Every structure is written in structure tokens, then in C-alpha cells.
PDB file of C-alpha atoms in Angstrom:
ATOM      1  CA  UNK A   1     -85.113 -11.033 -64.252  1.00  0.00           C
ATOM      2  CA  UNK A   2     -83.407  -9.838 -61.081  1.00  0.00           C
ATOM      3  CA  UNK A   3     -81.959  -7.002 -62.838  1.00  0.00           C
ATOM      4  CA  UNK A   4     -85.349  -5.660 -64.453  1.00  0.00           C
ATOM      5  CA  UNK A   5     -86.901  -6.168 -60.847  1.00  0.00           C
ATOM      6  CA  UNK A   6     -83.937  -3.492 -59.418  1.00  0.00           C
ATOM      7  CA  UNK A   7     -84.300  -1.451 -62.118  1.00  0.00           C
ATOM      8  CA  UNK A   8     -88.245  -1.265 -61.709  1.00  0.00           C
ATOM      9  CA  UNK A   9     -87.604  -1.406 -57.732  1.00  0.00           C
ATOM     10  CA  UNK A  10     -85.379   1.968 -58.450  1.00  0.00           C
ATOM     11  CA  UNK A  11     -87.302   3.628 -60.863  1.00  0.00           C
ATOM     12  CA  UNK A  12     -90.343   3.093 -58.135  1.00  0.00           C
ATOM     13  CA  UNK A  13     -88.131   4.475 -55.426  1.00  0.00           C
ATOM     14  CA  UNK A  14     -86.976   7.258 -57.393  1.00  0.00           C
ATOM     15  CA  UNK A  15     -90.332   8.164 -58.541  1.00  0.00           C
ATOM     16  CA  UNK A  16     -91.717   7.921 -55.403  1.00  0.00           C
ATOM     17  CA  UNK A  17     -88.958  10.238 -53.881  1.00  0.00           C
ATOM     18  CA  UNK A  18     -88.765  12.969 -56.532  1.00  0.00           C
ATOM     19  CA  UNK A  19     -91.989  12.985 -58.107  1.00  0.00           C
ATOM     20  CA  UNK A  20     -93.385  14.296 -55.153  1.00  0.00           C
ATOM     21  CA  UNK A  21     -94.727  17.804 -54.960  1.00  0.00           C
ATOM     22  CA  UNK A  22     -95.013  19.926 -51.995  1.00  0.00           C
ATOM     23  CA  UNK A  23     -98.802  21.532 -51.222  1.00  0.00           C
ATOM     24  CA  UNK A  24     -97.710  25.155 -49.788  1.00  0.00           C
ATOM     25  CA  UNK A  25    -101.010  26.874 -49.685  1.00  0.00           C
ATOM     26  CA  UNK A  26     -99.222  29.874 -47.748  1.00  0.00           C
ATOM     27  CA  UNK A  27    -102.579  31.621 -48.205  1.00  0.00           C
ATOM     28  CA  UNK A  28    -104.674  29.516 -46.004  1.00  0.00           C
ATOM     29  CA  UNK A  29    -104.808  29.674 -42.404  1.00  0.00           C
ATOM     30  CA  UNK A  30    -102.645  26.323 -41.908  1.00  0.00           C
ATOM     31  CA  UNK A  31     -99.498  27.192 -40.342  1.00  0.00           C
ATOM     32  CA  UNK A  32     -96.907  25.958 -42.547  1.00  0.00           C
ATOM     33  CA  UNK A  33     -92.917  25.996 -40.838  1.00  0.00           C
ATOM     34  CA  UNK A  34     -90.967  28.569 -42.420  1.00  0.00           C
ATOM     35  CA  UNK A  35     -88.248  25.539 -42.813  1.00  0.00           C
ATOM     36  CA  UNK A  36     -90.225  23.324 -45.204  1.00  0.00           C
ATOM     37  CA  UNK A  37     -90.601  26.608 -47.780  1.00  0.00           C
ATOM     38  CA  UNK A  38     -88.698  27.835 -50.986  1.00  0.00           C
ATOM     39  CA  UNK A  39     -86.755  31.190 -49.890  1.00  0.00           C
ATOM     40  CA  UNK A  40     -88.956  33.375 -51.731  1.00  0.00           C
ATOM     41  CA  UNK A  41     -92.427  31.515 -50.471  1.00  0.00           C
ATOM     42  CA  UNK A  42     -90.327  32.344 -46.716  1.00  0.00           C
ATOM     43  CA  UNK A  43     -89.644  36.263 -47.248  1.00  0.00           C
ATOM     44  CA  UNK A  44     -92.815  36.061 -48.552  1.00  0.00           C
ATOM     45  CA  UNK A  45     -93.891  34.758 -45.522  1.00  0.00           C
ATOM     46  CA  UNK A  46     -92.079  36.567 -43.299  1.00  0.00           C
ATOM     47  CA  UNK A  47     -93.379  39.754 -44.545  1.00  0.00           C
ATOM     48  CA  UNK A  48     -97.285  38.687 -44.275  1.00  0.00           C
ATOM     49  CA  UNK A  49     -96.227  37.993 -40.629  1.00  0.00           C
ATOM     50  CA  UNK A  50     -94.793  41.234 -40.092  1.00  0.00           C
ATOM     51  CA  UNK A  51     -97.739  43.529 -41.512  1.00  0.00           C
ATOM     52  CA  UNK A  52    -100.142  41.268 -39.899  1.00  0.00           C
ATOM     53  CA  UNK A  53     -98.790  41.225 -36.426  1.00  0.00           C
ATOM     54  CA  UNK A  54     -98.870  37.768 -36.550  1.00  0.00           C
ATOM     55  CA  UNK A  55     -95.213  36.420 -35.954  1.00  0.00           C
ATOM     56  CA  UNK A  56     -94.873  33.214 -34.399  1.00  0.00           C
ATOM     57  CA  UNK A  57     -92.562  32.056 -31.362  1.00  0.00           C
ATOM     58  CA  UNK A  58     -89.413  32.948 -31.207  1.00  0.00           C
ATOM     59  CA  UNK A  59     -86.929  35.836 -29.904  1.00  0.00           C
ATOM     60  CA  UNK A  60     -88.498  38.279 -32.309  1.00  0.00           C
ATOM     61  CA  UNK A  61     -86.879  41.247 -34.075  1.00  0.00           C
ATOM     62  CA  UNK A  62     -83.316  42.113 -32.204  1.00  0.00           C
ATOM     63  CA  UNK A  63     -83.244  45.687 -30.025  1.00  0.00           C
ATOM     64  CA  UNK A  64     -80.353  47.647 -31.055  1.00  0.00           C
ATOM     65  CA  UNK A  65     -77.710  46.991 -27.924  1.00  0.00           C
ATOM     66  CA  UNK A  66     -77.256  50.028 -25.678  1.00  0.00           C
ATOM     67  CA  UNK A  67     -74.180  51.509 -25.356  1.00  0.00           C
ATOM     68  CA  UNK A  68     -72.516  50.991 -21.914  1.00  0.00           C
ATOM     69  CA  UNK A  69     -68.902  51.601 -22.920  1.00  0.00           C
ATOM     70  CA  UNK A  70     -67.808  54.366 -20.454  1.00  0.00           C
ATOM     71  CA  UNK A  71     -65.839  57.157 -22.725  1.00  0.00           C
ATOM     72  CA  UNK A  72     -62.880  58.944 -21.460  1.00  0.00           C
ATOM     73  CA  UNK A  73     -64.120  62.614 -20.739  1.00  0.00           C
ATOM     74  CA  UNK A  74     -61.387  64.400 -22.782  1.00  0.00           C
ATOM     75  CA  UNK A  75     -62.357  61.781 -25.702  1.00  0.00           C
ATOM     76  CA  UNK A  76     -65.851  62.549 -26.401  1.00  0.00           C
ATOM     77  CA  UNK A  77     -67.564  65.083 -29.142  1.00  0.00           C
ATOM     78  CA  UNK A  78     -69.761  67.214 -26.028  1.00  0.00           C
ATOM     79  CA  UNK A  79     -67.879  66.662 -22.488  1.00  0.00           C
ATOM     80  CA  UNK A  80     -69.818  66.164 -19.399  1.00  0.00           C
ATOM     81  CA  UNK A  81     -70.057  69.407 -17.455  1.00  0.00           C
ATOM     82  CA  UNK A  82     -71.339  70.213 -14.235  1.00  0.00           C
ATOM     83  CA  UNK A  83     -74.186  72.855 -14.092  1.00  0.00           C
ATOM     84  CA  UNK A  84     -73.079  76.138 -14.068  1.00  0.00           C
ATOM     85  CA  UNK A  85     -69.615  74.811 -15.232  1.00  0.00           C
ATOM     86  CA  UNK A  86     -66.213  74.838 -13.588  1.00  0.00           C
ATOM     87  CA  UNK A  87     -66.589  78.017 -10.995  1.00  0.00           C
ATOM     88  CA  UNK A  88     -69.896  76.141  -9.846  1.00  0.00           C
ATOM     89  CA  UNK A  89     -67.787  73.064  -9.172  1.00  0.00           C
ATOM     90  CA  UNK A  90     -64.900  74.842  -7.249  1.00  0.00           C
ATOM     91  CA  UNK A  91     -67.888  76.681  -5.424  1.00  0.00           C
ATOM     92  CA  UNK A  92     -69.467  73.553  -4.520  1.00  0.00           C
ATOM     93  CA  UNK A  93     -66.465  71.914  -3.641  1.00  0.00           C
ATOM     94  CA  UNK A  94     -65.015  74.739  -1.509  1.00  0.00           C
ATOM     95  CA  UNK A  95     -68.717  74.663   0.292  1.00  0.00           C
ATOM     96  CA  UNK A  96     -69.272  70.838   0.923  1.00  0.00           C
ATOM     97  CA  UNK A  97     -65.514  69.672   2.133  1.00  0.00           C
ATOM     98  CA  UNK A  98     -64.301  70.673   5.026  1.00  0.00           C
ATOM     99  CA  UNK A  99     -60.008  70.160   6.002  1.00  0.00           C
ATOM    100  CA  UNK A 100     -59.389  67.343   8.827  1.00  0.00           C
ATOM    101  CA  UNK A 101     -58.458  69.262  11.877  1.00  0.00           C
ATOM    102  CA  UNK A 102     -55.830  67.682  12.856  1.00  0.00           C
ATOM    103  CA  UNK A 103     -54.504  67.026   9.146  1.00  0.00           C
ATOM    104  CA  UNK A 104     -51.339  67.677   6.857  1.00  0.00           C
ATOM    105  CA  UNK A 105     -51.400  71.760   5.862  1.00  0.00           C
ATOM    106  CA  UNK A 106     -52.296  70.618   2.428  1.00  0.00           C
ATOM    107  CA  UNK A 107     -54.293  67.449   1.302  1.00  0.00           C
ATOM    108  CA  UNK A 108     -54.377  66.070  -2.187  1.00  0.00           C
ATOM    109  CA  UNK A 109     -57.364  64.153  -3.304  1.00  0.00           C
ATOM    110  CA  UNK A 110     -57.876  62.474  -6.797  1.00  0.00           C
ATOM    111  CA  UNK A 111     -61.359  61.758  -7.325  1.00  0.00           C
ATOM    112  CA  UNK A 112     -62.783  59.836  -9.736  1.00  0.00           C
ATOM    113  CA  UNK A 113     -65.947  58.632 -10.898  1.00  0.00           C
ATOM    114  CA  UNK A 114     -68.265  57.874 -13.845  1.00  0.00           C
ATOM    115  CA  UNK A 115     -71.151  60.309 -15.128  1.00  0.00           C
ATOM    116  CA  UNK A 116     -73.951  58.071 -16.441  1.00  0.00           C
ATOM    117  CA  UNK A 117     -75.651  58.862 -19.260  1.00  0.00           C
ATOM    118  CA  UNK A 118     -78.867  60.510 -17.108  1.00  0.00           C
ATOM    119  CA  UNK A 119     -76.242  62.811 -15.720  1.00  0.00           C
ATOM    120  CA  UNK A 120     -76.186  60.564 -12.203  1.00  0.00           C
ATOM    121  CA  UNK A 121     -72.524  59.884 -10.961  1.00  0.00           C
ATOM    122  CA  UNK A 122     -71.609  56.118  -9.914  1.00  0.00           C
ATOM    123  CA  UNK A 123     -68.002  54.572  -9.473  1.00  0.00           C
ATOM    124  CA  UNK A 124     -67.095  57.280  -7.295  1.00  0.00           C
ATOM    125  CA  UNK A 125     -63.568  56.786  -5.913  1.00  0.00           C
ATOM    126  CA  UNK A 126     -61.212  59.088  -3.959  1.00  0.00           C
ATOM    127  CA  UNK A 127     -57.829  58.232  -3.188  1.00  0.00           C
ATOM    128  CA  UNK A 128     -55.317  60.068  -0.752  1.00  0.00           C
ATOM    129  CA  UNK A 129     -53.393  59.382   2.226  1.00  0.00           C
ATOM    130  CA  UNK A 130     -55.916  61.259   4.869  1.00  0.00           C
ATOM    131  CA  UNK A 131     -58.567  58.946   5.551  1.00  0.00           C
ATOM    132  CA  UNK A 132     -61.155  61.581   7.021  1.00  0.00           C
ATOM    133  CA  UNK A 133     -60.546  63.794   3.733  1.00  0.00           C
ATOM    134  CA  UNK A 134     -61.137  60.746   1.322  1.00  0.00           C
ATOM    135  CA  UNK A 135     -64.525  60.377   3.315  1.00  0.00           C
ATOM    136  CA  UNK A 136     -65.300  63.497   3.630  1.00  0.00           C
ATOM    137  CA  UNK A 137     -64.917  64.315  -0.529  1.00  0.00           C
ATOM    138  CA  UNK A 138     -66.839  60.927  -1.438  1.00  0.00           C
ATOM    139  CA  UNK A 139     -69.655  61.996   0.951  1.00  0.00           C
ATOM    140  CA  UNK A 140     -69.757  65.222  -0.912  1.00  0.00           C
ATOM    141  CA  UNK A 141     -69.250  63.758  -4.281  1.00  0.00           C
ATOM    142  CA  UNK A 142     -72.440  61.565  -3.785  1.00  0.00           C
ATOM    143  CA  UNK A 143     -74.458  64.455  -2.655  1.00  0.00           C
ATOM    144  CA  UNK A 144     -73.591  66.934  -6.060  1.00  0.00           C
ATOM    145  CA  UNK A 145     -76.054  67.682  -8.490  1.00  0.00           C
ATOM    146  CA  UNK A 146     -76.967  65.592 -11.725  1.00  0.00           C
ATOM    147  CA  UNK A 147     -74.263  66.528 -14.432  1.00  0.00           C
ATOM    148  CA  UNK A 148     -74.877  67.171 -17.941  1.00  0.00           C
ATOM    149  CA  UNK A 149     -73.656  64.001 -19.665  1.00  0.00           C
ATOM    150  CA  UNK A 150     -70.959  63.776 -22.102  1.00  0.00           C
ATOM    151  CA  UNK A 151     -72.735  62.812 -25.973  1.00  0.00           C
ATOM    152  CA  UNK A 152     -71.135  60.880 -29.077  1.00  0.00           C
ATOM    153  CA  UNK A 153     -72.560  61.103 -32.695  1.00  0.00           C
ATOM    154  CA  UNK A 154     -75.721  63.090 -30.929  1.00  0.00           C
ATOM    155  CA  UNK A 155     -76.314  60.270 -28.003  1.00  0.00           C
ATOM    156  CA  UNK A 156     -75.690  61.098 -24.606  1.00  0.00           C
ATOM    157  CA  UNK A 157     -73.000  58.279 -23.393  1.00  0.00           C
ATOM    158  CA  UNK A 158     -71.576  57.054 -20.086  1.00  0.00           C
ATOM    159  CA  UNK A 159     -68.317  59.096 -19.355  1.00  0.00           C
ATOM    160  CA  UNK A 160     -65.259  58.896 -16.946  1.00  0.00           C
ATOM    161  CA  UNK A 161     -63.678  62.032 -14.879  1.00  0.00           C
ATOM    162  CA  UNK A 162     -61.493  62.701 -12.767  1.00  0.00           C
ATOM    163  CA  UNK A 163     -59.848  65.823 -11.310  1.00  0.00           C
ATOM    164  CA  UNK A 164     -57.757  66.717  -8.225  1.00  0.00           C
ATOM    165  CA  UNK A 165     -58.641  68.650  -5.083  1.00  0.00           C
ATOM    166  CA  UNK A 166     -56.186  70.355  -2.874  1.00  0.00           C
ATOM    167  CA  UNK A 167     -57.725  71.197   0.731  1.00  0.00           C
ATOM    168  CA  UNK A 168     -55.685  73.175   2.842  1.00  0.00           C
ATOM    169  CA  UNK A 169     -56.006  73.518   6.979  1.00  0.00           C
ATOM    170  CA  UNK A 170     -54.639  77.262   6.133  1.00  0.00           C
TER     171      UNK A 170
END
């Protein structure tokens, strides 16, 4: 008798369990959690959502990233240039720094800096061994035109340059 009144116990149980069936009516206006459905009643879902502009909490669909990896200048498909090109840069250069009076004949500058992708320059950094110079360019630097930014696979990207500048007292 106790083993007919397990099996019946366990044949209730498993009855109970498994003969169970699930009421999705995914067409009425209950919310139902995407969790308790089958995965085709959840695309399904998922898509109603979508062309109804009805989507529930959560972080919604992902943004592609942006790019902020700053490209080498002499890497990229278009380089950045600055407008006018390279005779407008000497030009501007040979306007807006002046030589340190009381200087070295000759002064050599490496300047650096990073041309965003709006053609703005940030990073700027100058090093040499005449203080007033290094000023001086970085003042100048910070005053220059937008550039036109460097592009990859069509996009305009964040770019590096750097170039030297010889000032002479002479």
C-alpha cells in the first residue's frame, strides 16, 4: 500500500508539474515578461514592440560607439590640412611668432597637437629649450584657424601632428 500511495503521490506531482500549460495571449494588452515566452512568441514580441513604439524599460537599442582613437596624420586615407595648405601655415607661422630678443640665433620648436574631428586643435604641446619661444608658439598655435580634419573609410577622425619650427633672431 505504501508503494501504490508514492506511485499515485508521483504521478500527482508529475501531473501537476508537467501537465500544466502556459496562457500567452501575446495579443492582449497584458504585459507578459519576455522571459516566461518560447523564443519565437519573444522575437515575435520584440518586433510588435519595435513597430509599435512601445518597448519597455531597459537600455534600449545600443548607439554605434564613436570613434575617439586619435590616428597618426601620415596614417590616415585624407590627412588633416590647414586651410590654404602648407604656404598658409608657414605664412601664419612666420606672422604670429615672434624670436625672444635676447635668445639663441636659432630656436627649434617641436609642436605637437591633436586635430579633432570638427577641425578644432586640443593637446597642443611645444617643447624646446627657450621658454619664451615655447610660449610664444603655443599662444599662436591656440589662436590658428579650424583645420580640415583628417577622414578614414569616408568619416572625418581625430588625428595627431606634429612638425618643427625653426625661429631665427637673424
Amino acid at each position: 500500500m505504501n508503494k501504490a500511495f508514492l506511485f499515485m503521490a508521483l504521478l500527482l506531482c508529475t501531473g501537476l508539474t508537467f501537465g500544466q500549460s502556459k496562457k500567452n495571449n501575446t495579443k492582449s494588452n497584458e504585459k507578459v515578461p519576455l522571459r516566461d515566452l518560447t523564443p519565437q512568441e519573444r522575437n515575435a514580441k520584440i518586433k510588435e514592440q519595435i513597430n509599435s513604439n512601445d518597448i519597455g524599460p531597459g537600455p534600449g537599442p545600443r548607439m554605434p560607439e564613436e570613434d575617439e582613437t586619435v590616428y597618426n596624420a601620415a596614417a590616415v586615407e585624407v590627412r588633416p590640412d590647414f586651410p590654404g595648405g602648407m604656404k598658409m601655415l608657414q605664412k601664419y607661422i612666420a606672422n604670429n611668432i615672434k624670436a625672444d630678443a635676447e635668445g639663441t640665433s636659432i630656436t627649434r620648436i617641436i609642436v605637437s597637437f591633436v586635430i579633432e574631428k570638427d577641425g578644432s586643435l586640443s593637446q597642443i604641446n611645444a617643447v624646446s629649450n627657450s621658454v619664451f619661444n615655447k610660449n610664444e608658439v603655443i599662444q599662436a598655435i591656440k589662436k590658428m584657424p579650424k583645420w580640415l580634419p583628417a577622414e578614414m573609410n569616408g568619416k572625418k577622425v581625430r588625428s595627431s601632428y606634429t612638425f618643427p619650427i625653426m625661429i631665427s633672431n637673424n
